[in-house]
């Protein structure tokens, strides 16, 4: 029975203090000389396997409809003729190579010319913008004082063209003499 207030002991005895738990790895640590002399190089595979992607039935179905396929047989023939595969979205995952000319991240912003900062060029540009804005505001205020043209004044100065009356009418609306009843004499 276990002692009172102490956990029960297991049946196994522990190894001594010089015991290494886990797997022992032989470590080579010969310093710089060994690092330069013994490179751990990975051998290239003879034929890298190309990953075969599954067929993209959605794209093939769209293409079949565009070609005018309507029956199941025509769809089957189109699927046999056109083999469209899904795109590999994980091309850069698991050791894949980036396509040539592909860059990642945001492009850096162009550097600020130090010469323009020293000559207060940005202050002068801002002041020019403010002066142009005040000029535009003065012109707008002057235009507000003028009488604006509304629809009535426009029609008075530019009358609508007079419509020429058409003398053509539908034949059924023409006044036709009523047929005279023959008298029964």
mmCIF file with all atom_site columns, C-alpha atoms in Angstrom:
data_model
loop_
_atom_site.group_PDB
_atom_site.id
_atom_site.type_symbol
_atom_site.label_atom_id
_atom_site.label_alt_id
_atom_site.label_comp_id
_atom_site.label_asym_id
_atom_site.label_entity_id
_atom_site.label_seq_id
_atom_site.pdbx_PDB_ins_code
_atom_site.Cartn_x
_atom_site.Cartn_y
_atom_site.Cartn_z
_atom_site.occupancy
_atom_site.B_iso_or_equiv
_atom_site.pdbx_formal_charge
_atom_site.auth_seq_id
_atom_site.auth_comp_id
_atom_site.auth_asym_id
_atom_site.auth_atom_id
_atom_site.pdbx_PDB_model_num
ATOM 1   C CA . UNK A 1 1   ? 0.000   0.000  0.000    1.00 0.00 ? 1   UNK A CA 1
ATOM 2   C CA . UNK A 1 2   ? 1.183   3.577  -0.679   1.00 0.00 ? 2   UNK A CA 1
ATOM 3   C CA . UNK A 1 3   ? 2.415   5.721  2.144    1.00 0.00 ? 3   UNK A CA 1
ATOM 4   C CA . UNK A 1 4   ? -0.055  8.174  3.528    1.00 0.00 ? 4   UNK A CA 1
ATOM 5   C CA . UNK A 1 5   ? 0.011   11.546 1.675    1.00 0.00 ? 5   UNK A CA 1
ATOM 6   C CA . UNK A 1 6   ? 2.496   10.365 -0.977   1.00 0.00 ? 6   UNK A CA 1
ATOM 7   C CA . UNK A 1 7   ? 1.837   9.148  -4.523   1.00 0.00 ? 7   UNK A CA 1
ATOM 8   C CA . UNK A 1 8   ? 2.070   5.475  -5.180   1.00 0.00 ? 8   UNK A CA 1
ATOM 9   C CA . UNK A 1 9   ? 5.459   4.437  -6.521   1.00 0.00 ? 9   UNK A CA 1
ATOM 10  C CA . UNK A 1 10  ? 5.673   2.619  -9.822   1.00 0.00 ? 10  UNK A CA 1
ATOM 11  C CA . UNK A 1 11  ? 7.452   -0.638 -10.243  1.00 0.00 ? 11  UNK A CA 1
ATOM 12  C CA . UNK A 1 12  ? 10.227  0.638  -12.495  1.00 0.00 ? 12  UNK A CA 1
ATOM 13  C CA . UNK A 1 13  ? 13.540  1.920  -11.276  1.00 0.00 ? 13  UNK A CA 1
ATOM 14  C CA . UNK A 1 14  ? 14.918  4.988  -13.068  1.00 0.00 ? 14  UNK A CA 1
ATOM 15  C CA . UNK A 1 15  ? 18.277  4.835  -14.877  1.00 0.00 ? 15  UNK A CA 1
ATOM 16  C CA . UNK A 1 16  ? 21.347  6.589  -13.494  1.00 0.00 ? 16  UNK A CA 1
ATOM 17  C CA . UNK A 1 17  ? 22.338  10.265 -13.975  1.00 0.00 ? 17  UNK A CA 1
ATOM 18  C CA . UNK A 1 18  ? 24.559  9.497  -16.996  1.00 0.00 ? 18  UNK A CA 1
ATOM 19  C CA . UNK A 1 19  ? 21.586  8.091  -18.997  1.00 0.00 ? 19  UNK A CA 1
ATOM 20  C CA . UNK A 1 20  ? 20.408  10.071 -22.088  1.00 0.00 ? 20  UNK A CA 1
ATOM 21  C CA . UNK A 1 21  ? 16.693  10.068 -22.705  1.00 0.00 ? 21  UNK A CA 1
ATOM 22  C CA . UNK A 1 22  ? 15.600  9.939  -26.353  1.00 0.00 ? 22  UNK A CA 1
ATOM 23  C CA . UNK A 1 23  ? 17.662  9.117  -29.433  1.00 0.00 ? 23  UNK A CA 1
ATOM 24  C CA . UNK A 1 24  ? 21.373  9.759  -29.389  1.00 0.00 ? 24  UNK A CA 1
ATOM 25  C CA . UNK A 1 25  ? 22.607  11.842 -32.342  1.00 0.00 ? 25  UNK A CA 1
ATOM 26  C CA . UNK A 1 26  ? 26.272  11.746 -33.164  1.00 0.00 ? 26  UNK A CA 1
ATOM 27  C CA . UNK A 1 27  ? 27.291  15.371 -33.427  1.00 0.00 ? 27  UNK A CA 1
ATOM 28  C CA . UNK A 1 28  ? 30.273  16.428 -35.444  1.00 0.00 ? 28  UNK A CA 1
ATOM 29  C CA . UNK A 1 29  ? 31.683  19.639 -34.138  1.00 0.00 ? 29  UNK A CA 1
ATOM 30  C CA . UNK A 1 30  ? 35.133  20.053 -35.529  1.00 0.00 ? 30  UNK A CA 1
ATOM 31  C CA . UNK A 1 31  ? 34.902  23.838 -35.884  1.00 0.00 ? 31  UNK A CA 1
ATOM 32  C CA . UNK A 1 32  ? 35.657  25.826 -39.028  1.00 0.00 ? 32  UNK A CA 1
ATOM 33  C CA . UNK A 1 33  ? 37.973  23.238 -40.553  1.00 0.00 ? 33  UNK A CA 1
ATOM 34  C CA . UNK A 1 34  ? 35.282  20.549 -40.566  1.00 0.00 ? 34  UNK A CA 1
ATOM 35  C CA . UNK A 1 35  ? 32.588  22.985 -41.760  1.00 0.00 ? 35  UNK A CA 1
ATOM 36  C CA . UNK A 1 36  ? 34.719  23.990 -44.760  1.00 0.00 ? 36  UNK A CA 1
ATOM 37  C CA . UNK A 1 37  ? 35.886  20.485 -45.545  1.00 0.00 ? 37  UNK A CA 1
ATOM 38  C CA . UNK A 1 38  ? 32.604  18.558 -45.225  1.00 0.00 ? 38  UNK A CA 1
ATOM 39  C CA . UNK A 1 39  ? 29.586  20.228 -46.811  1.00 0.00 ? 39  UNK A CA 1
ATOM 40  C CA . UNK A 1 40  ? 26.287  18.485 -46.208  1.00 0.00 ? 40  UNK A CA 1
ATOM 41  C CA . UNK A 1 41  ? 24.909  18.737 -49.731  1.00 0.00 ? 41  UNK A CA 1
ATOM 42  C CA . UNK A 1 42  ? 21.520  17.416 -50.801  1.00 0.00 ? 42  UNK A CA 1
ATOM 43  C CA . UNK A 1 43  ? 21.589  15.332 -53.956  1.00 0.00 ? 43  UNK A CA 1
ATOM 44  C CA . UNK A 1 44  ? 19.213  16.425 -56.708  1.00 0.00 ? 44  UNK A CA 1
ATOM 45  C CA . UNK A 1 45  ? 16.517  14.004 -57.770  1.00 0.00 ? 45  UNK A CA 1
ATOM 46  C CA . UNK A 1 46  ? 16.983  12.407 -61.163  1.00 0.00 ? 46  UNK A CA 1
ATOM 47  C CA . UNK A 1 47  ? 13.485  13.130 -62.517  1.00 0.00 ? 47  UNK A CA 1
ATOM 48  C CA . UNK A 1 48  ? 11.335  15.551 -60.565  1.00 0.00 ? 48  UNK A CA 1
ATOM 49  C CA . UNK A 1 49  ? 7.761   14.386 -60.720  1.00 0.00 ? 49  UNK A CA 1
ATOM 50  C CA . UNK A 1 50  ? 5.251   16.815 -62.082  1.00 0.00 ? 50  UNK A CA 1
ATOM 51  C CA . UNK A 1 51  ? 2.118   16.984 -60.011  1.00 0.00 ? 51  UNK A CA 1
ATOM 52  C CA . UNK A 1 52  ? -0.967  16.051 -62.030  1.00 0.00 ? 52  UNK A CA 1
ATOM 53  C CA . UNK A 1 53  ? -3.845  18.351 -61.201  1.00 0.00 ? 53  UNK A CA 1
ATOM 54  C CA . UNK A 1 54  ? -7.468  17.133 -61.314  1.00 0.00 ? 54  UNK A CA 1
ATOM 55  C CA . UNK A 1 55  ? -9.705  17.982 -64.265  1.00 0.00 ? 55  UNK A CA 1
ATOM 56  C CA . UNK A 1 56  ? -11.604 21.273 -64.129  1.00 0.00 ? 56  UNK A CA 1
ATOM 57  C CA . UNK A 1 57  ? -15.128 20.168 -65.018  1.00 0.00 ? 57  UNK A CA 1
ATOM 58  C CA . UNK A 1 58  ? -16.594 23.643 -64.510  1.00 0.00 ? 58  UNK A CA 1
ATOM 59  C CA . UNK A 1 59  ? -14.319 25.161 -67.150  1.00 0.00 ? 59  UNK A CA 1
ATOM 60  C CA . UNK A 1 60  ? -14.858 22.203 -69.475  1.00 0.00 ? 60  UNK A CA 1
ATOM 61  C CA . UNK A 1 61  ? -18.643 22.522 -69.067  1.00 0.00 ? 61  UNK A CA 1
ATOM 62  C CA . UNK A 1 62  ? -18.484 26.233 -69.922  1.00 0.00 ? 62  UNK A CA 1
ATOM 63  C CA . UNK A 1 63  ? -16.379 25.474 -72.975  1.00 0.00 ? 63  UNK A CA 1
ATOM 64  C CA . UNK A 1 64  ? -18.781 22.734 -74.108  1.00 0.00 ? 64  UNK A CA 1
ATOM 65  C CA . UNK A 1 65  ? -21.758 25.092 -73.837  1.00 0.00 ? 65  UNK A CA 1
ATOM 66  C CA . UNK A 1 66  ? -19.846 27.769 -75.755  1.00 0.00 ? 66  UNK A CA 1
ATOM 67  C CA . UNK A 1 67  ? -19.188 25.224 -78.508  1.00 0.00 ? 67  UNK A CA 1
ATOM 68  C CA . UNK A 1 68  ? -22.910 24.402 -78.687  1.00 0.00 ? 68  UNK A CA 1
ATOM 69  C CA . UNK A 1 69  ? -23.015 20.979 -77.018  1.00 0.00 ? 69  UNK A CA 1
ATOM 70  C CA . UNK A 1 70  ? -26.542 20.065 -75.887  1.00 0.00 ? 70  UNK A CA 1
ATOM 71  C CA . UNK A 1 71  ? -26.696 16.297 -75.394  1.00 0.00 ? 71  UNK A CA 1
ATOM 72  C CA . UNK A 1 72  ? -24.841 14.056 -72.965  1.00 0.00 ? 72  UNK A CA 1
ATOM 73  C CA . UNK A 1 73  ? -23.045 12.328 -75.833  1.00 0.00 ? 73  UNK A CA 1
ATOM 74  C CA . UNK A 1 74  ? -21.750 15.637 -77.179  1.00 0.00 ? 74  UNK A CA 1
ATOM 75  C CA . UNK A 1 75  ? -20.567 16.606 -73.679  1.00 0.00 ? 75  UNK A CA 1
ATOM 76  C CA . UNK A 1 76  ? -18.759 13.255 -73.323  1.00 0.00 ? 76  UNK A CA 1
ATOM 77  C CA . UNK A 1 77  ? -17.063 13.714 -76.698  1.00 0.00 ? 77  UNK A CA 1
ATOM 78  C CA . UNK A 1 78  ? -16.040 17.259 -75.759  1.00 0.00 ? 78  UNK A CA 1
ATOM 79  C CA . UNK A 1 79  ? -14.641 16.076 -72.400  1.00 0.00 ? 79  UNK A CA 1
ATOM 80  C CA . UNK A 1 80  ? -12.647 13.387 -74.209  1.00 0.00 ? 80  UNK A CA 1
ATOM 81  C CA . UNK A 1 81  ? -11.262 15.904 -76.676  1.00 0.00 ? 81  UNK A CA 1
ATOM 82  C CA . UNK A 1 82  ? -10.577 18.832 -74.316  1.00 0.00 ? 82  UNK A CA 1
ATOM 83  C CA . UNK A 1 83  ? -8.579  18.085 -71.190  1.00 0.00 ? 83  UNK A CA 1
ATOM 84  C CA . UNK A 1 84  ? -8.593  21.218 -69.005  1.00 0.00 ? 84  UNK A CA 1
ATOM 85  C CA . UNK A 1 85  ? -6.867  20.866 -65.637  1.00 0.00 ? 85  UNK A CA 1
ATOM 86  C CA . UNK A 1 86  ? -7.268  22.930 -62.460  1.00 0.00 ? 86  UNK A CA 1
ATOM 87  C CA . UNK A 1 87  ? -4.672  25.593 -61.881  1.00 0.00 ? 87  UNK A CA 1
ATOM 88  C CA . UNK A 1 88  ? -2.043  24.847 -59.233  1.00 0.00 ? 88  UNK A CA 1
ATOM 89  C CA . UNK A 1 89  ? -2.652  27.535 -56.618  1.00 0.00 ? 89  UNK A CA 1
ATOM 90  C CA . UNK A 1 90  ? 0.083   26.239 -54.337  1.00 0.00 ? 90  UNK A CA 1
ATOM 91  C CA . UNK A 1 91  ? 2.861   26.592 -56.912  1.00 0.00 ? 91  UNK A CA 1
ATOM 92  C CA . UNK A 1 92  ? 5.177   28.245 -54.392  1.00 0.00 ? 92  UNK A CA 1
ATOM 93  C CA . UNK A 1 93  ? 4.293   25.883 -51.574  1.00 0.00 ? 93  UNK A CA 1
ATOM 94  C CA . UNK A 1 94  ? 6.487   22.962 -50.578  1.00 0.00 ? 94  UNK A CA 1
ATOM 95  C CA . UNK A 1 95  ? 9.640   23.932 -52.422  1.00 0.00 ? 95  UNK A CA 1
ATOM 96  C CA . UNK A 1 96  ? 8.121   25.122 -55.685  1.00 0.00 ? 96  UNK A CA 1
ATOM 97  C CA . UNK A 1 97  ? 9.999   27.697 -57.722  1.00 0.00 ? 97  UNK A CA 1
ATOM 98  C CA . UNK A 1 98  ? 8.757   31.187 -58.498  1.00 0.00 ? 98  UNK A CA 1
ATOM 99  C CA . UNK A 1 99  ? 8.097   32.000 -62.158  1.00 0.00 ? 99  UNK A CA 1
ATOM 100 C CA . UNK A 1 100 ? 10.807  34.149 -63.745  1.00 0.00 ? 100 UNK A CA 1
ATOM 101 C CA . UNK A 1 101 ? 10.257  37.881 -63.336  1.00 0.00 ? 101 UNK A CA 1
ATOM 102 C CA . UNK A 1 102 ? 7.859   37.449 -60.395  1.00 0.00 ? 102 UNK A CA 1
ATOM 103 C CA . UNK A 1 103 ? 8.404   39.682 -57.388  1.00 0.00 ? 103 UNK A CA 1
ATOM 104 C CA . UNK A 1 104 ? 6.686   39.725 -54.037  1.00 0.00 ? 104 UNK A CA 1
ATOM 105 C CA . UNK A 1 105 ? 5.608   42.592 -51.844  1.00 0.00 ? 105 UNK A CA 1
ATOM 106 C CA . UNK A 1 106 ? 4.943   46.251 -52.494  1.00 0.00 ? 106 UNK A CA 1
ATOM 107 C CA . UNK A 1 107 ? 7.318   48.275 -54.626  1.00 0.00 ? 107 UNK A CA 1
ATOM 108 C CA . UNK A 1 108 ? 9.290   50.847 -52.650  1.00 0.00 ? 108 UNK A CA 1
ATOM 109 C CA . UNK A 1 109 ? 8.141   54.438 -52.884  1.00 0.00 ? 109 UNK A CA 1
ATOM 110 C CA . UNK A 1 110 ? 10.409  56.767 -54.831  1.00 0.00 ? 110 UNK A CA 1
ATOM 111 C CA . UNK A 1 111 ? 12.959  58.606 -52.713  1.00 0.00 ? 111 UNK A CA 1
ATOM 112 C CA . UNK A 1 112 ? 12.276  62.222 -51.797  1.00 0.00 ? 112 UNK A CA 1
ATOM 113 C CA . UNK A 1 113 ? 14.766  64.531 -53.506  1.00 0.00 ? 113 UNK A CA 1
ATOM 114 C CA . UNK A 1 114 ? 16.820  66.124 -50.752  1.00 0.00 ? 114 UNK A CA 1
ATOM 115 C CA . UNK A 1 115 ? 17.588  69.156 -52.922  1.00 0.00 ? 115 UNK A CA 1
ATOM 116 C CA . UNK A 1 116 ? 13.856  70.015 -53.152  1.00 0.00 ? 116 UNK A CA 1
ATOM 117 C CA . UNK A 1 117 ? 13.526  69.786 -49.372  1.00 0.00 ? 117 UNK A CA 1
ATOM 118 C CA . UNK A 1 118 ? 16.466  72.140 -48.834  1.00 0.00 ? 118 UNK A CA 1
ATOM 119 C CA . UNK A 1 119 ? 15.022  74.755 -51.209  1.00 0.00 ? 119 UNK A CA 1
ATOM 120 C CA . UNK A 1 120 ? 11.478  74.546 -49.740  1.00 0.00 ? 120 UNK A CA 1
ATOM 121 C CA . UNK A 1 121 ? 10.120  73.470 -53.103  1.00 0.00 ? 121 UNK A CA 1
ATOM 122 C CA . UNK A 1 122 ? 7.143   71.627 -51.579  1.00 0.00 ? 122 UNK A CA 1
ATOM 123 C CA . UNK A 1 123 ? 6.133   74.754 -49.622  1.00 0.00 ? 123 UNK A CA 1
ATOM 124 C CA . UNK A 1 124 ? 6.175   76.806 -52.829  1.00 0.00 ? 124 UNK A CA 1
ATOM 125 C CA . UNK A 1 125 ? 4.028   74.226 -54.650  1.00 0.00 ? 125 UNK A CA 1
ATOM 126 C CA . UNK A 1 126 ? 1.502   74.224 -51.793  1.00 0.00 ? 126 UNK A CA 1
ATOM 127 C CA . UNK A 1 127 ? 1.368   78.034 -51.780  1.00 0.00 ? 127 UNK A CA 1
ATOM 128 C CA . UNK A 1 128 ? 0.725   78.063 -55.554  1.00 0.00 ? 128 UNK A CA 1
ATOM 129 C CA . UNK A 1 129 ? -2.165  75.615 -55.092  1.00 0.00 ? 129 UNK A CA 1
ATOM 130 C CA . UNK A 1 130 ? -3.661  77.815 -52.374  1.00 0.00 ? 130 UNK A CA 1
ATOM 131 C CA . UNK A 1 131 ? -3.401  80.941 -54.551  1.00 0.00 ? 131 UNK A CA 1
ATOM 132 C CA . UNK A 1 132 ? -5.069  79.146 -57.479  1.00 0.00 ? 132 UNK A CA 1
ATOM 133 C CA . UNK A 1 133 ? -7.857  77.925 -55.175  1.00 0.00 ? 133 UNK A CA 1
ATOM 134 C CA . UNK A 1 134 ? -8.576  81.445 -53.866  1.00 0.00 ? 134 UNK A CA 1
ATOM 135 C CA . UNK A 1 135 ? -8.664  82.786 -57.449  1.00 0.00 ? 135 UNK A CA 1
ATOM 136 C CA . UNK A 1 136 ? -11.261 80.163 -58.387  1.00 0.00 ? 136 UNK A CA 1
ATOM 137 C CA . UNK A 1 137 ? -13.316 80.988 -55.294  1.00 0.00 ? 137 UNK A CA 1
ATOM 138 C CA . UNK A 1 138 ? -13.362 84.726 -56.202  1.00 0.00 ? 138 UNK A CA 1
ATOM 139 C CA . UNK A 1 139 ? -14.547 83.909 -59.734  1.00 0.00 ? 139 UNK A CA 1
ATOM 140 C CA . UNK A 1 140 ? -17.334 81.695 -58.361  1.00 0.00 ? 140 UNK A CA 1
ATOM 141 C CA . UNK A 1 141 ? -18.472 84.450 -55.964  1.00 0.00 ? 141 UNK A CA 1
ATOM 142 C CA . UNK A 1 142 ? -18.648 86.962 -58.828  1.00 0.00 ? 142 UNK A CA 1
ATOM 143 C CA . UNK A 1 143 ? -20.801 84.583 -60.877  1.00 0.00 ? 143 UNK A CA 1
ATOM 144 C CA . UNK A 1 144 ? -23.264 84.202 -58.000  1.00 0.00 ? 144 UNK A CA 1
ATOM 145 C CA . UNK A 1 145 ? -24.083 87.943 -58.187  1.00 0.00 ? 145 UNK A CA 1
ATOM 146 C CA . UNK A 1 146 ? -25.166 87.684 -61.848  1.00 0.00 ? 146 UNK A CA 1
ATOM 147 C CA . UNK A 1 147 ? -28.767 86.862 -62.800  1.00 0.00 ? 147 UNK A CA 1
ATOM 148 C CA . UNK A 1 148 ? -28.978 83.249 -63.808  1.00 0.00 ? 148 UNK A CA 1
ATOM 149 C CA . UNK A 1 149 ? -31.109 82.088 -66.668  1.00 0.00 ? 149 UNK A CA 1
ATOM 150 C CA . UNK A 1 150 ? -34.063 79.836 -65.874  1.00 0.00 ? 150 UNK A CA 1
ATOM 151 C CA . UNK A 1 151 ? -36.392 77.909 -68.161  1.00 0.00 ? 151 UNK A CA 1
ATOM 152 C CA . UNK A 1 152 ? -38.801 80.844 -68.713  1.00 0.00 ? 152 UNK A CA 1
ATOM 153 C CA . UNK A 1 153 ? -36.135 83.339 -69.725  1.00 0.00 ? 153 UNK A CA 1
ATOM 154 C CA . UNK A 1 154 ? -34.521 80.760 -71.981  1.00 0.00 ? 154 UNK A CA 1
ATOM 155 C CA . UNK A 1 155 ? -37.831 80.096 -73.797  1.00 0.00 ? 155 UNK A CA 1
ATOM 156 C CA . UNK A 1 156 ? -38.435 83.835 -74.211  1.00 0.00 ? 156 UNK A CA 1
ATOM 157 C CA . UNK A 1 157 ? -35.066 84.349 -75.863  1.00 0.00 ? 157 UNK A CA 1
ATOM 158 C CA . UNK A 1 158 ? -35.168 81.077 -77.822  1.00 0.00 ? 158 UNK A CA 1
ATOM 159 C CA . UNK A 1 159 ? -38.792 80.397 -78.883  1.00 0.00 ? 159 UNK A CA 1
ATOM 160 C CA . UNK A 1 160 ? -39.763 76.890 -79.927  1.00 0.00 ? 160 UNK A CA 1
ATOM 161 C CA . UNK A 1 161 ? -40.109 76.278 -83.678  1.00 0.00 ? 161 UNK A CA 1
ATOM 162 C CA . UNK A 1 162 ? -43.673 76.500 -84.971  1.00 0.00 ? 162 UNK A CA 1
ATOM 163 C CA . UNK A 1 163 ? -45.158 73.155 -85.955  1.00 0.00 ? 163 UNK A CA 1
ATOM 164 C CA . UNK A 1 164 ? -46.493 72.955 -89.454  1.00 0.00 ? 164 UNK A CA 1
ATOM 165 C CA . UNK A 1 165 ? -50.031 71.618 -89.531  1.00 0.00 ? 165 UNK A CA 1
ATOM 166 C CA . UNK A 1 166 ? -50.460 68.394 -91.370  1.00 0.00 ? 166 UNK A CA 1
ATOM 167 C CA . UNK A 1 167 ? -53.498 68.126 -93.607  1.00 0.00 ? 167 UNK A CA 1
ATOM 168 C CA . UNK A 1 168 ? -53.371 64.381 -93.869  1.00 0.00 ? 168 UNK A CA 1
ATOM 169 C CA . UNK A 1 169 ? -56.025 62.436 -91.933  1.00 0.00 ? 169 UNK A CA 1
ATOM 170 C CA . UNK A 1 170 ? -56.971 58.834 -91.714  1.00 0.00 ? 170 UNK A CA 1
ATOM 171 C CA . UNK A 1 171 ? -59.634 57.936 -94.233  1.00 0.00 ? 171 UNK A CA 1
ATOM 172 C CA . UNK A 1 172 ? -61.994 56.568 -91.624  1.00 0.00 ? 172 UNK A CA 1
ATOM 173 C CA . UNK A 1 173 ? -62.124 60.000 -89.938  1.00 0.00 ? 173 UNK A CA 1
ATOM 174 C CA . UNK A 1 174 ? -63.019 61.807 -93.165  1.00 0.00 ? 174 UNK A CA 1
ATOM 175 C CA . UNK A 1 175 ? -66.579 63.056 -93.464  1.00 0.00 ? 175 UNK A CA 1
ATOM 176 C CA . UNK A 1 176 ? -68.269 60.884 -95.993  1.00 0.00 ? 176 UNK A CA 1
ATOM 177 C CA . UNK A 1 177 ? -71.697 61.501 -97.416  1.00 0.00 ? 177 UNK A CA 1
ATOM 178 C CA . UNK A 1 178 ? -74.239 59.238 -95.883  1.00 0.00 ? 178 UNK A CA 1
ATOM 179 C CA . UNK A 1 179 ? -75.649 56.730 -98.330  1.00 0.00 ? 179 UNK A CA 1
ATOM 180 C CA . UNK A 1 180 ? -79.130 57.715 -99.492  1.00 0.00 ? 180 UNK A CA 1
ATOM 181 C CA . UNK A 1 181 ? -81.885 55.244 -98.981  1.00 0.00 ? 181 UNK A CA 1
ATOM 182 C CA . UNK A 1 182 ? -83.592 54.339 -102.219 1.00 0.00 ? 182 UNK A CA 1
ATOM 183 C CA . UNK A 1 183 ? -87.249 55.111 -101.980 1.00 0.00 ? 183 UNK A CA 1
ATOM 184 C CA . UNK A 1 184 ? -89.588 52.193 -102.474 1.00 0.00 ? 184 UNK A CA 1
ATOM 185 C CA . UNK A 1 185 ? -91.812 53.687 -105.201 1.00 0.00 ? 185 UNK A CA 1
#
